Coordinates of C-alpha atoms in Angstrom, one line a residue:
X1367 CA 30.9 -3.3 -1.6
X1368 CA 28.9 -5.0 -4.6
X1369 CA 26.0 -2.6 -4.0
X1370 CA 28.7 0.4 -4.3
X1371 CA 29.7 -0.8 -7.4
X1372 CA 26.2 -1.0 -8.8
X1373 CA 25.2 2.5 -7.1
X1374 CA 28.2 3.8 -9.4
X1375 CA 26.9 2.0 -12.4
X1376 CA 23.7 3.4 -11.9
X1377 CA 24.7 6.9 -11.7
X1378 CA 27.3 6.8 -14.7
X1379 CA 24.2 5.7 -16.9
X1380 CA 22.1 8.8 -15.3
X1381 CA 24.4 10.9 -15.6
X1382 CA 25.1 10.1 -19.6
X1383 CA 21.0 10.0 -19.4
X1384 CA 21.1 6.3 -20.7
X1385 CA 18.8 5.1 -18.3
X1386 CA 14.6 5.2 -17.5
X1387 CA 13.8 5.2 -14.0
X1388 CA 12.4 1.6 -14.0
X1389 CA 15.5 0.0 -15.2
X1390 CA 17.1 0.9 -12.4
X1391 CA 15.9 -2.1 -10.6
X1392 CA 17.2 -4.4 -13.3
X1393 CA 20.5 -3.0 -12.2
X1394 CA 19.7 -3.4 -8.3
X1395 CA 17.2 -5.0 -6.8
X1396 CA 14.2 -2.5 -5.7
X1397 CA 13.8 -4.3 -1.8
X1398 CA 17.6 -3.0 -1.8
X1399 CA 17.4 0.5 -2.6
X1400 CA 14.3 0.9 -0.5
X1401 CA 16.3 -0.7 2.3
X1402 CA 19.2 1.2 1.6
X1403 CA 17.1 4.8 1.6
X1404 CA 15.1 3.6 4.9
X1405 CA 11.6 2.7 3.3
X1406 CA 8.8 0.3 4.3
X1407 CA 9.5 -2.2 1.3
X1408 CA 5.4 -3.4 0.7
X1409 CA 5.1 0.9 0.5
X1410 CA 7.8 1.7 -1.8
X1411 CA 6.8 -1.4 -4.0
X1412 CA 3.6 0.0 -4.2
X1413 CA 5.0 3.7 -5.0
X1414 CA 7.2 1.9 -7.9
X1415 CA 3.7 0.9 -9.4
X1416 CA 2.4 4.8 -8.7
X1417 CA 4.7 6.9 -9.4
X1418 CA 3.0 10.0 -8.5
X1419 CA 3.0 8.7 -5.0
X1420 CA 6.3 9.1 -4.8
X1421 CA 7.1 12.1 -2.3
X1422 CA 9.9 14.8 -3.2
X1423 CA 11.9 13.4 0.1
X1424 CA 11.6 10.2 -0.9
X1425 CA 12.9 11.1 -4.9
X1426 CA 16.2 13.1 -3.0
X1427 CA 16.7 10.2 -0.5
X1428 CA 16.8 7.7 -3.7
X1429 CA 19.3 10.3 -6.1
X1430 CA 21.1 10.5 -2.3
X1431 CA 21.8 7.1 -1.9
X1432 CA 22.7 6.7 -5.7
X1433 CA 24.9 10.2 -5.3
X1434 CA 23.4 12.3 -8.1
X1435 CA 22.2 15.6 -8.1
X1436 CA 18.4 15.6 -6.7
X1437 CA 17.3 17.3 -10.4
X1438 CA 18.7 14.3 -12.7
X1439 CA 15.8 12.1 -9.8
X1440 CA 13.0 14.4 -10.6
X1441 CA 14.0 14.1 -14.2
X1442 CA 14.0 10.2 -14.1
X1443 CA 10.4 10.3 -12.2
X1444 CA 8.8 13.0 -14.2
X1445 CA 9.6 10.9 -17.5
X1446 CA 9.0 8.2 -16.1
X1447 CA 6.0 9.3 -15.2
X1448 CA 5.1 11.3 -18.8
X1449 CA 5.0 14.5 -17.4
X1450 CA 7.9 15.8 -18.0
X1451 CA 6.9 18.6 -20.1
X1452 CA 3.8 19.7 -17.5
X1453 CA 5.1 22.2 -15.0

């Protein structure tokens, strides 16, 4: 029930675009969400340092589990990633 309640947090402060990407997992812990989506944890910590490692099923498993719209993900990743304006 808690990590509901975070999961909502999280995708309120996407959705008002107040949030980067890493600050997610000041929110909730990263070994969570990568439990939560199905991913080894030593992988997806090592992705969270890589960023372009990141697979697009792995970006719409994430905005999945956190209920937002797959495009608001990519979004969060691409700035994250300082790319955002490369296509």
């Amino acid at each position: 029930m808690k990590t509901e309640a975070l999961y909502a947090q999280i995708k309120a402060l996407i959705l008002s675009d107040r949030i980067r990407f890493p600050d997610i997992f000041e929110i909730i812990p990263a070994k969570t969400v990568s439990e939560d989506c199905g991913f080894d944890w030593v992988i997806f910590k090592h992705k969270l340092d890589n960023l372009h490692l990141f697979t697009l099923n792995e970006m719409m498993a994430i905005a999945n589990t956190i209920k937002i719209p797959f495009r608001y993900m990519l979004q969060l990743v691409r700035k994250a990633r300082g790319d955002e304006g490369n296509i």
